[in-house]
mmCIF file of C-alpha atoms and ligand atoms in Angstrom:
data_model
loop_
_atom_site.group_PDB
_atom_site.id
_atom_site.type_symbol
_atom_site.label_atom_id
_atom_site.label_comp_id
_atom_site.label_asym_id
_atom_site.label_seq_id
_atom_site.Cartn_x
_atom_site.Cartn_y
_atom_site.Cartn_z
ATOM 1 C CA UNK A 9 116.533 122.034 99.485
ATOM 2 C CA UNK A 10 117.796 122.106 103.067
ATOM 3 C CA UNK A 11 115.611 119.606 104.907
ATOM 4 C CA UNK A 12 116.237 121.405 108.199
ATOM 5 C CA UNK A 13 116.971 118.286 110.240
ATOM 6 C CA UNK A 14 120.734 118.515 110.810
ATOM 7 C CA UNK A 15 121.566 117.575 114.403
ATOM 8 C CA UNK A 16 118.411 115.488 114.918
ATOM 9 C CA UNK A 17 118.711 111.848 116.056
ATOM 10 C CA UNK A 18 117.205 108.981 114.060
ATOM 11 C CA UNK A 19 116.668 105.335 114.901
ATOM 12 C CA UNK A 20 116.691 103.383 111.644
ATOM 13 C CA UNK A 21 115.659 99.731 111.892
ATOM 14 C CA UNK A 22 116.644 97.030 109.416
ATOM 15 C CA UNK A 23 119.460 99.306 108.321
ATOM 16 C CA UNK A 24 122.390 97.069 107.362
ATOM 17 C CA UNK A 25 121.216 96.936 103.734
ATOM 18 C CA UNK A 26 118.351 97.567 101.357
ATOM 19 C CA UNK A 27 115.680 100.170 102.014
ATOM 20 C CA UNK A 28 116.647 100.709 105.661
ATOM 21 C CA UNK A 29 120.228 101.490 104.659
ATOM 22 C CA UNK A 30 118.920 103.845 101.944
ATOM 23 C CA UNK A 31 116.939 105.745 104.607
ATOM 24 C CA UNK A 32 119.899 105.888 107.017
ATOM 25 C CA UNK A 33 122.184 107.176 104.264
ATOM 26 C CA UNK A 34 119.769 109.891 103.136
ATOM 27 C CA UNK A 35 119.206 111.062 106.716
ATOM 28 C CA UNK A 36 122.914 111.045 107.592
ATOM 29 C CA UNK A 37 123.656 113.077 104.451
ATOM 30 C CA UNK A 38 121.241 115.692 105.850
ATOM 31 C CA UNK A 39 123.324 115.879 109.020
ATOM 32 C CA UNK A 40 121.109 113.580 111.117
ATOM 33 C CA UNK A 41 122.874 111.395 113.716
ATOM 34 C CA UNK A 42 121.799 107.829 113.007
ATOM 35 C CA UNK A 43 121.551 104.654 115.051
ATOM 36 C CA UNK A 44 121.454 101.645 112.742
ATOM 37 C CA UNK A 45 119.858 98.396 113.899
ATOM 38 C CA UNK A 46 120.000 94.929 112.313
ATOM 39 C CA UNK A 47 120.580 91.417 113.669
ATOM 40 C CA UNK A 48 123.702 90.381 111.749
ATOM 41 C CA UNK A 49 126.668 92.145 113.388
ATOM 42 C CA UNK A 50 129.279 91.856 110.572
ATOM 43 C CA UNK A 51 127.005 93.284 107.838
ATOM 44 C CA UNK A 52 125.808 95.995 110.202
ATOM 45 C CA UNK A 53 129.325 97.011 111.120
ATOM 46 C CA UNK A 54 130.266 97.088 107.446
ATOM 47 C CA UNK A 55 127.214 99.274 106.689
ATOM 48 C CA UNK A 56 128.113 101.687 109.496
ATOM 49 C CA UNK A 57 131.689 101.918 108.193
ATOM 50 C CA UNK A 58 130.444 102.543 104.659
ATOM 51 C CA UNK A 59 128.190 105.313 105.930
ATOM 52 C CA UNK A 60 130.901 106.933 108.058
ATOM 53 C CA UNK A 61 133.251 106.947 105.047
ATOM 54 C CA UNK A 62 130.603 108.589 102.811
ATOM 55 C CA UNK A 63 132.152 111.862 101.568
ATOM 56 C CA UNK A 64 128.656 113.368 101.317
ATOM 57 C CA UNK A 65 128.233 113.216 105.111
ATOM 58 C CA UNK A 66 128.471 116.589 106.855
ATOM 59 C CA UNK A 67 131.203 116.836 109.504
ATOM 60 C CA UNK A 68 130.301 115.687 113.009
ATOM 61 C CA UNK A 69 127.494 113.306 112.058
ATOM 62 C CA UNK A 70 127.448 110.350 114.454
ATOM 63 C CA UNK A 71 126.795 106.878 113.061
ATOM 64 C CA UNK A 72 126.129 104.331 115.818
ATOM 65 C CA UNK A 73 125.044 100.748 115.367
ATOM 66 C CA UNK A 74 123.340 98.162 117.524
ATOM 67 C CA UNK A 75 123.235 94.501 116.536
ATOM 68 C CA UNK A 76 119.812 93.446 117.813
ATOM 69 C CA UNK A 77 116.520 91.869 116.826
ATOM 70 C CA UNK A 78 114.174 94.856 116.886
ATOM 71 C CA UNK A 79 111.144 92.545 117.180
ATOM 72 C CA UNK A 80 112.126 91.589 120.738
ATOM 73 C CA UNK A 81 111.825 93.710 123.909
ATOM 74 C CA UNK A 82 115.553 93.105 124.551
ATOM 75 C CA UNK A 83 116.427 94.303 121.034
ATOM 76 C CA UNK A 84 114.399 97.479 121.461
ATOM 77 C CA UNK A 85 115.952 98.084 124.890
ATOM 78 C CA UNK A 86 119.395 97.825 123.279
ATOM 79 C CA UNK A 87 118.416 100.427 120.655
ATOM 80 C CA UNK A 88 117.241 102.815 123.378
ATOM 81 C CA UNK A 89 120.308 102.167 125.508
ATOM 82 C CA UNK A 90 122.586 103.999 123.039
ATOM 83 C CA UNK A 91 120.244 106.981 122.646
ATOM 84 C CA UNK A 92 116.846 107.817 124.138
ATOM 85 C CA UNK A 93 115.270 110.943 122.721
ATOM 86 C CA UNK A 94 114.908 110.058 119.047
ATOM 87 C CA UNK A 95 113.447 112.776 116.800
ATOM 88 C CA UNK A 96 113.025 110.386 113.866
ATOM 89 C CA UNK A 97 112.198 106.667 113.833
ATOM 90 C CA UNK A 98 112.160 104.498 110.710
ATOM 91 C CA UNK A 99 110.515 101.165 111.482
ATOM 92 C CA UNK A 100 111.446 98.107 109.432
ATOM 93 C CA UNK A 101 112.072 94.469 110.271
ATOM 94 C CA UNK A 102 112.251 92.533 107.058
ATOM 95 C CA UNK A 103 109.185 90.944 105.520
ATOM 96 C CA UNK A 104 107.380 87.680 106.290
ATOM 97 C CA UNK A 105 107.899 84.729 103.913
ATOM 98 C CA UNK A 106 105.555 84.043 100.987
ATOM 99 C CA UNK A 107 103.436 80.905 100.926
ATOM 100 C CA UNK A 108 99.982 79.340 100.989
ATOM 101 C CA UNK A 109 97.735 80.419 103.873
ATOM 102 C CA UNK A 110 96.796 76.773 104.455
ATOM 103 C CA UNK A 111 100.337 76.128 105.650
ATOM 104 C CA UNK A 112 100.502 78.970 108.177
ATOM 105 C CA UNK A 113 99.842 78.052 111.773
ATOM 106 C CA UNK A 114 99.289 80.362 114.724
ATOM 107 C CA UNK A 115 103.024 80.636 115.312
ATOM 108 C CA UNK A 116 103.658 81.875 111.746
ATOM 109 C CA UNK A 117 100.928 84.497 112.144
ATOM 110 C CA UNK A 118 102.171 85.662 115.548
ATOM 111 C CA UNK A 119 105.690 86.041 114.137
ATOM 112 C CA UNK A 120 104.433 88.148 111.204
ATOM 113 C CA UNK A 121 102.157 90.282 113.379
ATOM 114 C CA UNK A 122 104.975 90.752 115.893
ATOM 115 C CA UNK A 123 107.483 91.900 113.265
ATOM 116 C CA UNK A 124 105.283 93.930 110.944
ATOM 117 C CA UNK A 125 102.582 95.318 113.222
ATOM 118 C CA UNK A 126 103.396 95.129 116.936
ATOM 119 C CA UNK A 127 107.073 96.136 116.686
ATOM 120 C CA UNK A 128 106.339 99.431 114.885
ATOM 121 C CA UNK A 129 103.521 100.049 117.397
ATOM 122 C CA UNK A 130 105.929 99.456 120.318
ATOM 123 C CA UNK A 131 108.447 101.868 118.754
ATOM 124 C CA UNK A 132 105.729 104.484 118.237
ATOM 125 C CA UNK A 133 104.573 104.022 121.836
ATOM 126 C CA UNK A 134 108.127 104.432 123.130
ATOM 127 C CA UNK A 135 108.844 107.666 121.278
ATOM 128 C CA UNK A 136 105.876 109.844 120.289
ATOM 129 C CA UNK A 137 105.064 111.398 123.663
ATOM 130 C CA UNK A 138 108.679 112.509 124.117
ATOM 131 C CA UNK A 139 108.672 113.853 120.559
ATOM 132 C CA UNK A 140 105.464 115.788 121.281
ATOM 133 C CA UNK A 141 106.966 117.262 124.460
ATOM 134 C CA UNK A 142 109.986 118.452 122.427
ATOM 135 C CA UNK A 143 107.810 119.733 119.556
ATOM 136 C CA UNK A 144 109.292 117.632 116.762
ATOM 137 C CA UNK A 145 108.842 114.024 115.680
ATOM 138 C CA UNK A 146 108.757 111.972 112.525
ATOM 139 C CA UNK A 147 107.879 108.288 112.310
ATOM 140 C CA UNK A 148 108.157 106.533 108.958
ATOM 141 C CA UNK A 149 107.020 102.923 108.783
ATOM 142 C CA UNK A 150 108.364 100.926 105.854
ATOM 143 C CA UNK A 151 105.356 98.807 104.844
ATOM 144 C CA UNK A 152 104.539 97.604 101.316
ATOM 145 C CA UNK A 153 102.531 98.388 98.205
ATOM 146 C CA UNK A 154 100.775 95.118 99.117
ATOM 147 C CA UNK A 155 98.801 97.155 101.671
ATOM 148 C CA UNK A 156 96.997 98.798 98.739
ATOM 149 C CA UNK A 157 97.201 95.967 96.216
ATOM 150 C CA UNK A 158 97.505 92.671 98.124
ATOM 151 C CA UNK A 159 99.645 89.904 96.657
ATOM 152 C CA UNK A 160 98.070 86.450 97.149
ATOM 153 C CA UNK A 161 101.198 84.596 98.273
ATOM 154 C CA UNK A 162 102.098 87.382 100.729
ATOM 155 C CA UNK A 163 99.086 86.850 102.992
ATOM 156 C CA UNK A 164 101.156 87.195 106.182
ATOM 157 C CA UNK A 165 102.440 90.555 104.995
ATOM 158 C CA UNK A 166 99.037 91.737 103.680
ATOM 159 C CA UNK A 167 97.375 90.913 106.981
ATOM 160 C CA UNK A 168 99.980 92.138 109.473
ATOM 161 C CA UNK A 169 100.759 95.362 107.613
ATOM 162 C CA UNK A 170 97.074 96.194 107.174
ATOM 163 C CA UNK A 171 96.749 96.002 110.962
ATOM 164 C CA UNK A 172 99.599 98.507 111.348
ATOM 165 C CA UNK A 173 98.088 100.741 108.655
ATOM 166 C CA UNK A 174 94.750 100.878 110.499
ATOM 167 C CA UNK A 175 96.479 101.682 113.782
ATOM 168 C CA UNK A 176 98.573 104.456 112.207
ATOM 169 C CA UNK A 177 95.504 105.959 110.516
ATOM 170 C CA UNK A 178 93.993 106.505 113.962
ATOM 171 C CA UNK A 179 96.941 107.444 116.145
ATOM 172 C CA UNK A 180 98.551 109.850 113.670
ATOM 173 C CA UNK A 181 95.363 111.919 113.597
ATOM 174 C CA UNK A 182 95.186 112.535 117.335
ATOM 175 C CA UNK A 183 95.594 116.262 117.888
ATOM 176 C CA UNK A 184 97.958 115.647 120.831
ATOM 177 C CA UNK A 185 100.501 114.401 118.276
ATOM 178 C CA UNK A 186 99.587 116.279 115.081
ATOM 179 C CA UNK A 187 99.446 119.682 116.820
ATOM 180 C CA UNK A 188 102.837 118.998 118.447
ATOM 181 C CA UNK A 189 104.566 118.565 115.070
ATOM 182 C CA UNK A 190 104.716 114.773 115.384
ATOM 183 C CA UNK A 191 103.845 112.980 112.163
ATOM 184 C CA UNK A 192 103.434 109.276 111.450
ATOM 185 C CA UNK A 193 103.402 108.074 107.863
ATOM 186 C CA UNK A 194 103.823 104.793 106.020
ATOM 187 C CA UNK A 195 106.121 104.473 103.024
ATOM 188 C CA UNK A 196 104.916 101.735 100.665
ATOM 189 C CA UNK A 197 107.619 100.236 98.410
ATOM 190 C CA UNK A 198 106.747 98.532 95.163
ATOM 191 C CA UNK A 199 109.656 96.604 93.620
ATOM 192 C CA UNK A 200 113.087 97.801 94.802
ATOM 193 C CA UNK A 201 116.424 96.346 93.857
ATOM 194 C CA UNK A 202 117.451 94.834 97.194
ATOM 195 C CA UNK A 203 118.474 91.410 98.476
ATOM 196 C CA UNK A 204 114.865 90.698 99.379
ATOM 197 C CA UNK A 205 113.781 91.243 95.782
ATOM 198 C CA UNK A 206 116.708 89.109 94.563
ATOM 199 C CA UNK A 207 115.529 86.259 96.791
ATOM 200 C CA UNK A 208 112.007 86.569 95.343
ATOM 201 C CA UNK A 209 113.453 86.494 91.800
ATOM 202 C CA UNK A 210 115.479 83.372 92.632
ATOM 203 C CA UNK A 211 112.342 81.685 93.962
ATOM 204 C CA UNK A 212 110.430 82.681 90.809
ATOM 205 C CA UNK A 213 113.221 81.350 88.576
ATOM 206 C CA UNK A 214 113.292 78.007 90.368
ATOM 207 C CA UNK A 215 109.522 77.628 90.152
ATOM 208 C CA UNK A 216 109.189 78.617 86.483
ATOM 209 C CA UNK A 217 112.393 77.096 85.088
ATOM 210 C CA UNK A 218 113.335 80.531 83.651
ATOM 211 C CA UNK A 219 116.682 82.204 84.298
ATOM 212 C CA UNK A 220 116.886 84.853 87.034
ATOM 213 C CA UNK A 221 117.571 87.487 84.401
ATOM 214 C CA UNK A 222 114.459 86.463 82.442
ATOM 215 C CA UNK A 223 112.350 86.666 85.603
ATOM 216 C CA UNK A 224 113.828 90.124 86.363
ATOM 217 C CA UNK A 225 113.102 91.406 82.852
ATOM 218 C CA UNK A 226 109.535 90.068 82.911
ATOM 219 C CA UNK A 227 108.883 91.652 86.303
ATOM 220 C CA UNK A 228 110.294 95.007 85.170
ATOM 221 C CA UNK A 229 107.944 94.970 82.194
ATOM 222 C CA UNK A 230 104.967 94.957 84.592
ATOM 223 C CA UNK A 231 106.085 98.333 86.012
ATOM 224 C CA UNK A 232 105.325 101.488 83.996
ATOM 225 C CA UNK A 233 108.821 102.828 84.840
ATOM 226 C CA UNK A 234 110.227 99.602 83.311
ATOM 227 C CA UNK A 235 112.771 99.332 86.123
ATOM 228 C CA UNK A 236 113.093 98.608 89.812
ATOM 229 C CA UNK A 237 113.436 101.415 92.329
ATOM 230 C CA UNK A 238 116.708 102.092 94.126
ATOM 231 C CA UNK A 239 117.314 102.308 97.890
ATOM 232 C CA UNK A 240 118.658 105.855 97.253
ATOM 233 C CA UNK A 241 115.293 106.956 95.803
ATOM 234 C CA UNK A 242 113.475 105.347 98.692
ATOM 235 C CA UNK A 243 115.803 106.998 101.216
ATOM 236 C CA UNK A 244 115.333 110.434 99.653
ATOM 237 C CA UNK A 245 111.544 110.158 99.995
ATOM 238 C CA UNK A 246 111.919 108.993 103.585
ATOM 239 C CA UNK A 247 114.235 111.923 104.383
ATOM 240 C CA UNK A 248 111.705 114.367 102.927
ATOM 241 C CA UNK A 249 108.926 112.887 105.098
ATOM 242 C CA UNK A 250 111.264 113.369 108.073
ATOM 243 C CA UNK A 251 112.050 116.957 107.116
ATOM 244 C CA UNK A 252 110.813 120.218 108.595
ATOM 245 C CA UNK A 253 108.870 120.799 105.373
ATOM 246 C CA UNK A 254 106.689 117.721 105.871
ATOM 247 C CA UNK A 255 105.086 118.732 109.169
ATOM 248 C CA UNK A 256 101.623 118.944 107.585
ATOM 249 C CA UNK A 257 101.780 115.418 106.119
ATOM 250 C CA UNK A 258 100.543 112.809 108.570
ATOM 251 C CA UNK A 259 98.599 109.543 108.500
ATOM 252 C CA UNK A 260 99.459 109.016 104.844
ATOM 253 C CA UNK A 261 100.328 105.900 102.868
ATOM 254 C CA UNK A 262 102.914 107.062 100.367
ATOM 255 C CA UNK A 263 103.335 104.659 97.453
ATOM 256 C CA UNK A 264 106.719 104.592 95.758
ATOM 257 C CA UNK A 265 106.359 102.024 93.021
ATOM 258 C CA UNK A 266 107.231 103.403 89.550
ATOM 259 C CA UNK A 267 103.521 103.608 88.696
ATOM 260 C CA UNK A 268 102.807 99.927 89.320
ATOM 261 C CA UNK A 269 99.647 100.456 91.419
ATOM 262 C CA UNK A 270 96.834 100.570 88.872
ATOM 263 C CA UNK A 271 94.191 102.521 90.844
ATOM 264 C CA UNK A 272 93.160 106.179 90.850
ATOM 265 C CA UNK A 273 93.188 106.452 94.680
HETATM 266 P P1 LIG B 15 116.455 93.477 102.795
HETATM 267 O O1 LIG B 15 117.308 93.978 101.702
HETATM 268 O O2 LIG B 15 116.323 92.005 103.009
HETATM 269 O O3 LIG B 15 116.963 94.155 104.151
HETATM 270 C C1 LIG B 15 116.313 93.889 105.360
HETATM 271 C C2 LIG B 15 117.085 94.563 106.494
HETATM 272 O O4 LIG B 15 116.358 94.395 107.712
HETATM 273 C C3 LIG B 15 118.466 93.972 106.739
HETATM 274 O O5 LIG B 15 119.320 94.977 107.206
HETATM 275 C C4 LIG B 15 118.186 92.947 107.849
HETATM 276 O O6 LIG B 15 119.381 92.613 108.522
HETATM 277 C C5 LIG B 15 117.194 93.749 108.690
HETATM 278 N N1 LIG B 15 116.300 92.965 109.555
HETATM 279 C C6 LIG B 15 115.498 91.941 109.199
HETATM 280 N N2 LIG B 15 114.853 91.464 110.266
HETATM 281 C C7 LIG B 15 115.251 92.225 111.328
HETATM 282 C C8 LIG B 15 114.958 92.202 112.710
HETATM 283 N N3 LIG B 15 114.102 91.320 113.224
HETATM 284 N N4 LIG B 15 115.547 93.120 113.521
HETATM 285 C C9 LIG B 15 116.418 94.026 113.013
HETATM 286 N N5 LIG B 15 116.737 94.087 111.704
HETATM 287 C C10 LIG B 15 116.169 93.183 110.882
HETATM 288 O O7 LIG B 15 114.940 93.983 102.660
HETATM 289 P P2 LIG B 15 114.388 95.299 101.907
HETATM 290 O O8 LIG B 15 114.144 94.957 100.506
HETATM 291 O O9 LIG B 15 115.199 96.471 102.291
HETATM 292 O O10 LIG B 15 112.928 95.414 102.567
HETATM 293 C C11 LIG B 15 112.647 96.222 103.683
HETATM 294 C C12 LIG B 15 111.150 96.091 103.993
HETATM 295 O O11 LIG B 15 110.396 96.538 102.862
HETATM 296 C C13 LIG B 15 110.702 94.662 104.274
HETATM 297 O O12 LIG B 15 109.711 94.673 105.259
HETATM 298 C C14 LIG B 15 110.116 94.224 102.959
HETATM 299 O O13 LIG B 15 109.163 93.206 103.093
HETATM 300 C C15 LIG B 15 109.489 95.526 102.486
HETATM 301 N N6 LIG B 15 109.295 95.532 101.030
HETATM 302 C C16 LIG B 15 110.362 95.481 100.189
HETATM 303 C C17 LIG B 15 110.138 95.487 98.813
HETATM 304 C C18 LIG B 15 111.280 95.418 97.829
HETATM 305 O O14 LIG B 15 111.020 95.367 96.624
HETATM 306 N N7 LIG B 15 112.524 95.422 98.245
HETATM 307 C C19 LIG B 15 108.826 95.548 98.328
HETATM 308 C C20 LIG B 15 107.762 95.615 99.213
HETATM 309 C C21 LIG B 15 108.021 95.604 100.577
HETATM 310 P P3 LIG B 15 119.487 91.256 109.418
HETATM 311 O O15 LIG B 15 118.863 90.167 108.612
HETATM 312 O O16 LIG B 15 120.948 91.088 109.656
HETATM 313 O O17 LIG B 15 118.723 91.541 110.673
#
């Protein structure tokens, strides 16, 4: 299927690896010019080189990268300095650490809310009116399956991302945006094979005294697909939500979790 987005411009945050990279790769393979953002310059540069060398990329696709912390006003300014009129924005800034809510002070909460709620809201604010004026816009927020099925030790994530989800539910349904072909959706990953998941597995192994492989196998058994998802699968879903064909899908929370969420709705 031709997604009909060749020549569009996408800002992809948290894109040097993992799910963000998967989204950037899928979009670039559709002919979308991509601007990759992450804090660590060497990994980001390596990711941009890997993408540019991808034989599946159509000719002429531009791959730019900006080493910046997207959760800061300066970082966002840097992302908009290389390109302004984005047609597609994928928001993502890593996830807050796990822990016990008794240990989290105001500063920990502000950091989580800043990264996982206010930053996507700032990026939406900076782009949707221009998208509406041009008649095309797609925002995809990478959130978490924890929005639907909260995980006790991920209270910072549960709380901050729920705030974003409530905001998106309202703003995406305003007719000024929806009637102008601007959609805003959240993509909710379950367990995906990325460095973040590896770090969680290492933590689990340390705590339980089991090997990392044992912890991996046990976790996979809790998922009906009996495996973790791949960044490529995640990216393909993101690219579809950004496509011309998805103009009637807005305000949705799209779970991509191998069947792990146990509910009907
Ligand atoms: P990952 O493999 O750790 O990659 C995170 C990416 O975001 C890296 O490129 C990282 O690069 C970048 N990043 C982090 N903080 C940033 C910041 N402040 N500004 C700019 N870039 C930043 O993580 P992932 O697994 O892809 O996860 C992506 C998101 O999905 C996270 O919010 C995570 O909590 C959520 N999620 C993941 C899973 C899963 O199973 N993987 C499940 C549920 C939810 P730098 O560190 O160099 O900036």
